[in-house]
XYZ file of C-alpha atoms in Angstrom:
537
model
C -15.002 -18.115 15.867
C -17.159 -16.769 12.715
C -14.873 -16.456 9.753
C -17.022 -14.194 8.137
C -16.686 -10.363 8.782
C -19.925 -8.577 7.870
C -19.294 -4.430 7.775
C -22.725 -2.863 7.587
C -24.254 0.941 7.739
C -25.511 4.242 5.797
C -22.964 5.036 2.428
C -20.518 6.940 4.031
C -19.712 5.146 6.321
C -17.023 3.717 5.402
C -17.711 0.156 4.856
C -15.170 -0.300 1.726
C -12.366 1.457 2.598
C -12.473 0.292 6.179
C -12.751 -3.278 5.338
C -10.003 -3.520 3.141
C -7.912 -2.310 5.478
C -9.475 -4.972 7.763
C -8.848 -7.798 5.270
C -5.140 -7.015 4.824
C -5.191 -6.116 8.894
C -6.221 -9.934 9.613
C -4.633 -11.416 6.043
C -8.353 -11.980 4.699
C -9.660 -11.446 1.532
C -12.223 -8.936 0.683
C -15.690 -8.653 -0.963
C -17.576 -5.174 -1.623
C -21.123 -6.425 -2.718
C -21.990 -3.135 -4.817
C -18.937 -4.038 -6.922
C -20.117 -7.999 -7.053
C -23.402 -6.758 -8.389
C -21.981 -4.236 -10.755
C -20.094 -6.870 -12.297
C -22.549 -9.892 -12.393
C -25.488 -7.627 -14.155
C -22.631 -5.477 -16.592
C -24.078 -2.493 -15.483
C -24.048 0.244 -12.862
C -25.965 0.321 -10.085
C -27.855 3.538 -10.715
C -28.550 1.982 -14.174
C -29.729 -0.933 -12.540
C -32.417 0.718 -10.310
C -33.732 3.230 -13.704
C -34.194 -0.143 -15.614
C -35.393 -2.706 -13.607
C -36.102 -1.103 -9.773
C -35.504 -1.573 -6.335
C -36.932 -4.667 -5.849
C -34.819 -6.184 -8.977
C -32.011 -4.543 -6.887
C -31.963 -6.139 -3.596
C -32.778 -9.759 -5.211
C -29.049 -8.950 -7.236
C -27.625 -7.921 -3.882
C -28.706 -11.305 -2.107
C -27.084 -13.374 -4.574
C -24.042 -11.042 -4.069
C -23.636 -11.634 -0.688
C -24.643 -15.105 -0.680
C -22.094 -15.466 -3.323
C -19.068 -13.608 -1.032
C -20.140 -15.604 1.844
C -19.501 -18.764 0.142
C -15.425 -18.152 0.620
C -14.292 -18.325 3.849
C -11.959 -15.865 5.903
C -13.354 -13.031 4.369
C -14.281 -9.345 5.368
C -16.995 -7.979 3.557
C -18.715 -4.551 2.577
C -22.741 -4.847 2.578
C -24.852 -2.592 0.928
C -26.631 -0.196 2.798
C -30.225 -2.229 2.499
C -28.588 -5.507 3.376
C -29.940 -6.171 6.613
C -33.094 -4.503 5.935
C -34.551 -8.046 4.246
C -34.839 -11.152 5.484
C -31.987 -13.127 2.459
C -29.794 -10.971 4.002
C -30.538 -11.072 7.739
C -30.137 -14.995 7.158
C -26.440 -14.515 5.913
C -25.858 -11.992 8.153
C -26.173 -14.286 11.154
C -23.480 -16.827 9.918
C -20.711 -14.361 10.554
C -19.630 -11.059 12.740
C -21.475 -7.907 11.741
C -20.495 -4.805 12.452
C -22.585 -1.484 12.178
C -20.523 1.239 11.528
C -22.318 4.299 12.548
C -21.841 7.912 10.920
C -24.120 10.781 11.969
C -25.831 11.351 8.535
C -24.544 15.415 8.006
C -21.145 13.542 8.239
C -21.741 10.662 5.754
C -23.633 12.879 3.227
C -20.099 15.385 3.382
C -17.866 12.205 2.947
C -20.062 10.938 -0.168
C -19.681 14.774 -1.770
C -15.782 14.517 -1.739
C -15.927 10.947 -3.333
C -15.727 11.360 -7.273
C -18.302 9.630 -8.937
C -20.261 10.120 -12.026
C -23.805 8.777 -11.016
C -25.655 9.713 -8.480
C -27.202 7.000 -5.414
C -30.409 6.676 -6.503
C -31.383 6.458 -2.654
C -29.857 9.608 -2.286
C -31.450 11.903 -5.099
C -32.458 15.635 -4.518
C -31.342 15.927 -1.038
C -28.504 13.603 0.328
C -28.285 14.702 4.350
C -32.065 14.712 4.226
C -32.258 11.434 2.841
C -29.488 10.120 5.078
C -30.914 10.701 7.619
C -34.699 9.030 6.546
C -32.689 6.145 5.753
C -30.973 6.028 9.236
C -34.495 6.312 11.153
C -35.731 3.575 8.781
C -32.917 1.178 9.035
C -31.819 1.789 12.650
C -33.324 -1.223 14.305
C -31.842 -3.292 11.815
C -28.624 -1.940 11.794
C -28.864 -2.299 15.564
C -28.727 -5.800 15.114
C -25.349 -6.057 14.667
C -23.316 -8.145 17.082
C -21.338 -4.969 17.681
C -21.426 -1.380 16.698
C -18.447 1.487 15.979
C -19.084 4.819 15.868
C -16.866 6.250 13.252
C -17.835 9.819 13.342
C -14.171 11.557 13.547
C -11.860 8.487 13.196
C -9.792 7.664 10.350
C -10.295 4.432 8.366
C -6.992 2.801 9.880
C -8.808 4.314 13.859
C -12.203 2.796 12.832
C -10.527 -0.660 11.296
C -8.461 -0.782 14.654
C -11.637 -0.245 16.775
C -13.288 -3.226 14.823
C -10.329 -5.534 15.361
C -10.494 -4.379 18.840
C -14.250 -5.639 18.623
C -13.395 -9.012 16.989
C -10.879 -9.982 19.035
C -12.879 -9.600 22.123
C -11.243 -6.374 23.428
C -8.010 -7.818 23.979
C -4.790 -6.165 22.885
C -2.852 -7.061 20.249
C 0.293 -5.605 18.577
C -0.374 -2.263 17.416
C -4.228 -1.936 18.782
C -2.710 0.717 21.249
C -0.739 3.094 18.540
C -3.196 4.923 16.070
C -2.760 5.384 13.207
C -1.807 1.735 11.993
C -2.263 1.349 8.573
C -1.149 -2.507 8.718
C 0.786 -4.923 10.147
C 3.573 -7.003 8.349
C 3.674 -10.627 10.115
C 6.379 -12.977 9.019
C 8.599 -15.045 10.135
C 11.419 -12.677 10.632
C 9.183 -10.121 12.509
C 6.098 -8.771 12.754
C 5.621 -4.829 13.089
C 3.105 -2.178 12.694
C 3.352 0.291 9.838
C 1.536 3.523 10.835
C 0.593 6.210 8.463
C -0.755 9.479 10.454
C 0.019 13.343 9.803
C 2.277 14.596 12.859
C 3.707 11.034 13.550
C 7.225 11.763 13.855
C 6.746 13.962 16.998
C 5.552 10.525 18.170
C 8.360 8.671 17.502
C 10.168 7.783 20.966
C 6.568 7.197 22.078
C 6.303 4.526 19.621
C 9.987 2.937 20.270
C 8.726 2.370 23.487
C 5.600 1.117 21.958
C 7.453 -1.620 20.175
C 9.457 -2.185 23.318
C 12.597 -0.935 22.050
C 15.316 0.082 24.707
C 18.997 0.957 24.603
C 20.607 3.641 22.477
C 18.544 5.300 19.337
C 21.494 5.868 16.651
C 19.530 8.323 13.995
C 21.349 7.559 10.249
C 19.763 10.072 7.726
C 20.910 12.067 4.588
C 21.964 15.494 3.873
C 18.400 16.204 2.770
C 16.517 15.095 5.420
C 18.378 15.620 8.235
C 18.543 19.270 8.440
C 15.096 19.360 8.131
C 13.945 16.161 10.642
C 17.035 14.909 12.324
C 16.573 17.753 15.276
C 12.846 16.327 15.779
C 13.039 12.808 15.298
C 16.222 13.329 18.438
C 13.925 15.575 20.494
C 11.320 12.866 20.431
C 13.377 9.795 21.162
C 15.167 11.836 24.110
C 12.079 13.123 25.694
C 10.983 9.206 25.796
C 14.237 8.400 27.698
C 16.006 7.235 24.773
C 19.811 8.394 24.757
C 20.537 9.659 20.688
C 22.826 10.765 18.378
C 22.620 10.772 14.433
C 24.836 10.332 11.685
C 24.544 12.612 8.100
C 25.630 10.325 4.987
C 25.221 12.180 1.587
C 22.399 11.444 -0.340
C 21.374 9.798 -3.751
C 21.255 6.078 -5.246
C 25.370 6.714 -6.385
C 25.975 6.303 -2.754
C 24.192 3.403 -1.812
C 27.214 1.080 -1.978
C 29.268 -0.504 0.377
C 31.814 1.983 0.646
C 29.062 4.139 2.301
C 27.801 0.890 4.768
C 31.398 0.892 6.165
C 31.155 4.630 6.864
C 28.095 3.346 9.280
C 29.583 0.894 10.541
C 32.849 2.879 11.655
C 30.353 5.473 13.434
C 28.193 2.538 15.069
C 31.299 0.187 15.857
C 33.128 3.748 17.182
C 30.013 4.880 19.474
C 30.343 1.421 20.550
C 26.890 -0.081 19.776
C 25.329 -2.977 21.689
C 22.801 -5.205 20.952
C 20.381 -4.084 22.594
C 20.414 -0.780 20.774
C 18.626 0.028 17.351
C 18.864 2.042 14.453
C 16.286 4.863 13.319
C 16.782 5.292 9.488
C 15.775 8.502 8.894
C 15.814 9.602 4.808
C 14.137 8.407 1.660
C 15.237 4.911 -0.044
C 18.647 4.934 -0.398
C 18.587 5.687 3.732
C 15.841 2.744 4.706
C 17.904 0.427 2.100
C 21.343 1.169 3.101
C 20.493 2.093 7.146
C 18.546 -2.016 7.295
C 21.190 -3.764 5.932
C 23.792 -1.449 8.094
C 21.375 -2.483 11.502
C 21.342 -6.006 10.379
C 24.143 -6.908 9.640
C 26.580 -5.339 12.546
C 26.963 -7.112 15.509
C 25.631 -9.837 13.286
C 22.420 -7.493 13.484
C 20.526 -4.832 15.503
C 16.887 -3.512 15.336
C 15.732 -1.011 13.414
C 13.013 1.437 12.638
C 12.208 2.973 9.363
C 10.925 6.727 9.095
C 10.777 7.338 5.613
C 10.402 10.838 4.426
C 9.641 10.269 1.014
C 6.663 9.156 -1.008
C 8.806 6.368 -2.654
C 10.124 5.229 1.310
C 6.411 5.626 2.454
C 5.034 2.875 0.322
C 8.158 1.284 -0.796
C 11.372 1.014 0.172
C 10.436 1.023 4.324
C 7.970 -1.887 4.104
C 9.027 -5.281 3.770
C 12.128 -6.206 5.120
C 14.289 -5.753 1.812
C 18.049 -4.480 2.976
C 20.863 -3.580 0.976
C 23.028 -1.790 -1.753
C 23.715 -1.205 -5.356
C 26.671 -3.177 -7.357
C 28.432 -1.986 -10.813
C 26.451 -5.031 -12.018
C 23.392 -4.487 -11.308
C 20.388 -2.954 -8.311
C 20.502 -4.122 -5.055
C 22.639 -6.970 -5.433
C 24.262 -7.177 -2.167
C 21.815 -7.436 0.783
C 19.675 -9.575 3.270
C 16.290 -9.542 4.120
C 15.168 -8.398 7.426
C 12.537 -6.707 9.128
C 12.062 -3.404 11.420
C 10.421 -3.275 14.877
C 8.536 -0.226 13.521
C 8.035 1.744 10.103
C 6.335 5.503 10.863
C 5.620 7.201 7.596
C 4.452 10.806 8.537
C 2.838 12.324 5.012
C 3.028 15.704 6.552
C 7.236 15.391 5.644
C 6.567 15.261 1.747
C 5.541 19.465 1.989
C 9.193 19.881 1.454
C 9.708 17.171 -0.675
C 10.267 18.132 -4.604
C 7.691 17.833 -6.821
C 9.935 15.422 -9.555
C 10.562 13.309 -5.934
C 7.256 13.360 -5.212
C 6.288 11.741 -8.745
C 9.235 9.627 -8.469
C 7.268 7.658 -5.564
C 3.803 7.908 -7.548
C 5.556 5.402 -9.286
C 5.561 2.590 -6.969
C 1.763 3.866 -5.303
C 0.178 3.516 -8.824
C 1.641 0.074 -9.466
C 0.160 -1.342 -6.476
C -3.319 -0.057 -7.800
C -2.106 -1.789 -11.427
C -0.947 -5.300 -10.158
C -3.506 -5.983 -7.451
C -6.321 -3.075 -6.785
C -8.229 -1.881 -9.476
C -9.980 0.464 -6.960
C -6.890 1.956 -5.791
C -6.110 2.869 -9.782
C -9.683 4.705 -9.756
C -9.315 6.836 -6.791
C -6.114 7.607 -8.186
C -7.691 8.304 -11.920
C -10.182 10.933 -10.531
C -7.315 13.118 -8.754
C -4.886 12.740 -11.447
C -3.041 15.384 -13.035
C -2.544 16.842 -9.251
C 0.549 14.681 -7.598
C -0.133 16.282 -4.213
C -3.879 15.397 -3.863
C -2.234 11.747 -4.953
C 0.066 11.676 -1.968
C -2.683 11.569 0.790
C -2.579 9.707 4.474
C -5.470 7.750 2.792
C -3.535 6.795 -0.878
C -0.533 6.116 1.306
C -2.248 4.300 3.918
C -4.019 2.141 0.898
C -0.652 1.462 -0.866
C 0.848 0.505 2.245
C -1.413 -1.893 3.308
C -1.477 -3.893 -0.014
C 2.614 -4.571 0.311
C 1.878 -5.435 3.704
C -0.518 -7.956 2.921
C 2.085 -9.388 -0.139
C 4.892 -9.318 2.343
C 2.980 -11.100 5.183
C 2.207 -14.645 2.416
C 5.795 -14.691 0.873
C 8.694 -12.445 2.989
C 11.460 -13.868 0.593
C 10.061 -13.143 -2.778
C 9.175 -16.921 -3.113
C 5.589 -16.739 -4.795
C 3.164 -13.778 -4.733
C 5.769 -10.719 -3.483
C 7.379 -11.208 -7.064
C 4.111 -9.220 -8.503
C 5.730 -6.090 -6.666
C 8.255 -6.070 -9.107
C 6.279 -5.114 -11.663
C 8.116 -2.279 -14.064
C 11.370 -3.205 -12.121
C 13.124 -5.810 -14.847
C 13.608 -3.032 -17.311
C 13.248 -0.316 -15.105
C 16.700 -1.431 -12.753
C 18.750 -2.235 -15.939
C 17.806 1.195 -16.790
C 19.186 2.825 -14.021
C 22.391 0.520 -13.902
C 22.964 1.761 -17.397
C 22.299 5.056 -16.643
C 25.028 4.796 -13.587
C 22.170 5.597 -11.217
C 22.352 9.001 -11.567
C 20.304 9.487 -14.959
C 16.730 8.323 -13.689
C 15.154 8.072 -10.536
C 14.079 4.750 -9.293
C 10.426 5.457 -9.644
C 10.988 7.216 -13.176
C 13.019 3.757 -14.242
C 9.613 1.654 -12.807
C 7.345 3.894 -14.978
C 9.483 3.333 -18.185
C 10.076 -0.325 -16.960
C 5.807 -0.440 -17.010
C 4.878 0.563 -20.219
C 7.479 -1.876 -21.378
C 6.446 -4.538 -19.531
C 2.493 -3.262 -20.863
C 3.629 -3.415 -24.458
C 5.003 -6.784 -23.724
C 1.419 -8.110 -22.483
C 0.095 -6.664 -25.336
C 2.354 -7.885 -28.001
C 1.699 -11.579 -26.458
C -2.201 -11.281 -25.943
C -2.459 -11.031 -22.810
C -3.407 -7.448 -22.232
C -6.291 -5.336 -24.213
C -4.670 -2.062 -26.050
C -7.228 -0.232 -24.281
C -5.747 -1.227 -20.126
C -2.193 -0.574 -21.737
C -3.246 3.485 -22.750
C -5.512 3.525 -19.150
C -2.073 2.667 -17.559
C -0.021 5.020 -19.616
C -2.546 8.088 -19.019
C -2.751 7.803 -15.464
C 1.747 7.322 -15.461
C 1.349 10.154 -17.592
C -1.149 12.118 -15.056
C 1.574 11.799 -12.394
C 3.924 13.188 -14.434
C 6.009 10.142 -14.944
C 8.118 9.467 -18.229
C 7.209 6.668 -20.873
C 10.421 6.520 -22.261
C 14.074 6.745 -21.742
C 16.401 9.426 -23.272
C 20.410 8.414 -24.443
C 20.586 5.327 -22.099
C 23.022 2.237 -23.933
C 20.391 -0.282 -24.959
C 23.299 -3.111 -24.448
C 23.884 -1.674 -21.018
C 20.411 -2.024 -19.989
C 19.830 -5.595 -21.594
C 23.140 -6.936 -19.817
C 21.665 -5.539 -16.328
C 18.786 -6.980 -17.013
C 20.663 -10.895 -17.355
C 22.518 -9.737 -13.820
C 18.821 -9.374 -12.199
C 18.096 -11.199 -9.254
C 14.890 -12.327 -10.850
C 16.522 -14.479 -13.371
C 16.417 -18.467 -13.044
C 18.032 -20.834 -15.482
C 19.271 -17.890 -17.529
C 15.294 -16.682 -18.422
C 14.219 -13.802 -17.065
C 10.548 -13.844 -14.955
C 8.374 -11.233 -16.020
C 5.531 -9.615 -14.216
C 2.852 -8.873 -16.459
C -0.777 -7.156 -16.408
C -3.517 -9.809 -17.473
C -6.306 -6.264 -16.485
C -5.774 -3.538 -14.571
C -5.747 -4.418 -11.038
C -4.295 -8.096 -11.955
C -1.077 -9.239 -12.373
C 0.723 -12.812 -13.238
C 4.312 -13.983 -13.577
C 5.675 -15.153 -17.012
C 8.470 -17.137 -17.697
C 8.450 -17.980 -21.810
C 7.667 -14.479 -23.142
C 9.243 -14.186 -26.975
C 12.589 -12.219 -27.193
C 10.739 -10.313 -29.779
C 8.167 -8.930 -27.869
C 10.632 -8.039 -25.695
C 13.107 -6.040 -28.380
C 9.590 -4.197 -29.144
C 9.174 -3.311 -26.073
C 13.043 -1.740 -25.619
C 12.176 -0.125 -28.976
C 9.083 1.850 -27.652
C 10.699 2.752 -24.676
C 14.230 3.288 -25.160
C 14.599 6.455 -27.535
């Protein structure tokens, strides 16, 4: 089988976004030629065409593609032109193309909501009308694909879904049948799809049943959520076949503890729960944290389904398999790893979420854009300063899949997952000092970041200038950049209690660019009292 994944059509189409999703869909990397050839010739691609021409053009976008064809297991984004010349038909034939066709009218409205300062030279004066030239010029090579999707009114995670469909011959796998996948998590302890997709939650004894779950659905959600999703979320699972009852615990980080786990397991233990039964952890982070480790640890463990219905659960806390509570000591000290059958994050639940909550989860979005996607921090960038244009089934759907992908090479935090504690060294001592009731978690992260930023800096690692890009944007979202009356010794003792600390040093994840992240182990204790000086006031 090819392991080369060629994704070719009109702009608009797609090709990016849908391939990403592709690459962390299969565990593949990913290749965007445009950006290849921006960054071999240092300049833009209109600039590019205005100073040296088309012809210069396609002779920088053969060497691109010849150059992202040289790794293997790799999905990759093709200019539009690619298979119009004969470099590129050659490469083309060593892999798995797909055409994704878009009805011109359609691509030429998608390219209009995309922000970008330059025009496509291709697309000058009129873009539909140019569209659709292209299209009549380029449809006989586009129609040599060795298939063809025809993405006109499907999603990016419904169009990446049809193309796996495609590649794997038209057989089923897990999760081809439920739209709306965003990504799949496969590890050892589980694999399970994550979907992302407005209205979901009506869906969600559909998709129990999807994931072949069976037994008793015991609901476990907070006093803010549940009156507002605990009557749906039952209505669903019953009119599946599912027999359910829920369970209100209060809400807020003071009460993720253990005191509150026995609670669950007194009502679990007292319906008399069964194996074969599951949990659905209905709530924000404190719920999916608290409601795993309850699942998998009674009975010596249950399944489980997350349905976060905050930001911070969407692309957090309900991905990845991390259980547990807070300790006096320190954050999320006592748990286990383990994974759900199922994690359903529905974005139309954050209308009624707060706006300071709604931040509070921009925290952990933005730092997936800051360790590992440098794309994800530009999309991000041209709809700042508006959290709920930030908190879209797309953002989320991109966030999502980038823990997935970290989750799926290293479940138990033993290599690469460490980068997704980026901001969370500082950021966890300072809500242990704060007694968890001071900062949010995703308020802690953002203070924890531009510590952790000033560190890079102080040591040379990162340029002044990617430190301020990653403080406007934190700022943008409406995140703080320091924190107010918090004990500096209480912070720097919960810091030593982390779970990240071996041989008494403490690893630190630090920014070598935006979009690229690295663990450090011998960083100077004085860049690191700098950093608590900037950010603790």
């Amino acid at each position: 089988m090819p392991d080369h994944i060629f994704l070719v059509g009109l702009s608009g189409s797609g090709k990016s976004t849908v391939g990403r999703l592709l690459a962390d869909r299969l565990g593949w990397s990913f290749a965007d030629t445009d950006t290849l050839i921006e960054q071999a010739a240092g300049q833009s691609i209109p600039t590019i065409f205005s100073e040296q021409g088309e012809a210069a053009f396609r002779e920088l976008e053969a060497r691109a593609l010849a150059r992202a064809a040289r790794s293997t297991r790799v999905v990759i984004a093709t200019g539009g032109g690619v298979p119009t010349h004969d470099a590129g038909r050659q490469i083309l034939a060593d892999g798995f193309t797909v055409w994704l066709a878009v009805d011109p009218a359609v691509a030429a409205e998608r390219l209009a909501q995309q922000p970008d300062d330059e025009p496509r030279p291709l697309l000058a004066g009129d873009p539909p009308a140019r569209l659709e030239a292209l299209l009549d010029s380029r449809r006989d090579d586009y129609a040599r694909a060795d298939a063809s999707v025809d993405v006109d009114g499907l999603t990016p995670e419904q169009a990446c879904d049809a193309v796996l469909r495609l590649w794997d011959g038209d057989s089923p796998g897990p999760g081809d049948a439920i739209p709306g996948v965003a990504a799949t998590v496969s590890t050892p302890g589980g694999s399970y799809p994550i979907v992302v997709r407005e209205g979901a939650l009506a869906d969600l004894g559909e998709l129990c049943v999807s994931v072949e779950l069976s037994g008793r659905a015991f609901v476990l959600t907070d006093d803010g959520a549940g009156p507002l999703y605990a009557t749906a979320a039952l209505d669903s699972l019953r009119a599946a076949g599912f027999q359910a009852a829920t369970m209100t615990i209060p809400g807020g980080e003071e009460q993720k503890t253990l005191a509150t786990v026995a609670t669950v397991y007194d009502w679990l233990l007292g319906e008399r729960v069964e194996r074969s039964d599951f949990v659905v952890c209905l709530g924000g982070g404190v719920v999916t944290d608290l409601g795993g480790y309850a699942a998998a640890t009674v009975l010596r463990g249950i399944p489980f389904v997350h349905v976060p219905t905050s930001l911070l659960g969407m692309v957090d806390a309900a991905i990845g398999g991390k259980t547990g509570v807070d300790h006096a000591i320190g954050k999320n000290l006592v748990g286990a790893f383990a994974q759900p059958r199922l994690v359903l994050s529905d974005p139309a639940l954050l209308a009624t979420l707060p706006p300071r909550h709604l931040r509070n989860g921009l925290a952990e979005l933005v730092k997936h854009g800051f360790i590992l996607d440098e794309e994800l921090v530009r999309l991000l960038e041209a709809r700042a300063g508006d959290p709920a244009a930030l908190a879209t089934e797309e953002l989320i759907a991109r966030s999502t899949a980038i823990k997935a992908r970290v989750v799926s090479e290293d479940e138990r935090e033993a290599g690469a997952r460490t980068l997704l504690n980026y901001g969370h060294t500082i950021g966890h001592g300072i809500e242990a000092a704060a007694a968890y009731s001071g900062y949010l978690h995703g308020e802690a992260v953002a203070i924890g970041m531009h510590a952790a930023g000033r560190i890079a800096c102080e040591i040379g690692l990162l340029p002044a200038a990617a430190l301020e890009r990653q403080q406007a944007l934190l700022r943008a979202c409406g995140l703080p950049e320091q924190a107010q009356g918090v004990d500096r010794g209480a912070v720097v003792s919960a810091m030593r209690s982390d779970k990240k600390v071996r041989a008494g040093a403490i690893s630190w994840v630090l920014l070598e660019s935006i979009g690229h992240a690295a663990v450090h182990r011998d960083v100077p204790d004085q860049a690191v009292e700098a950093a608590l000086d900037a950010v603790l006031a």
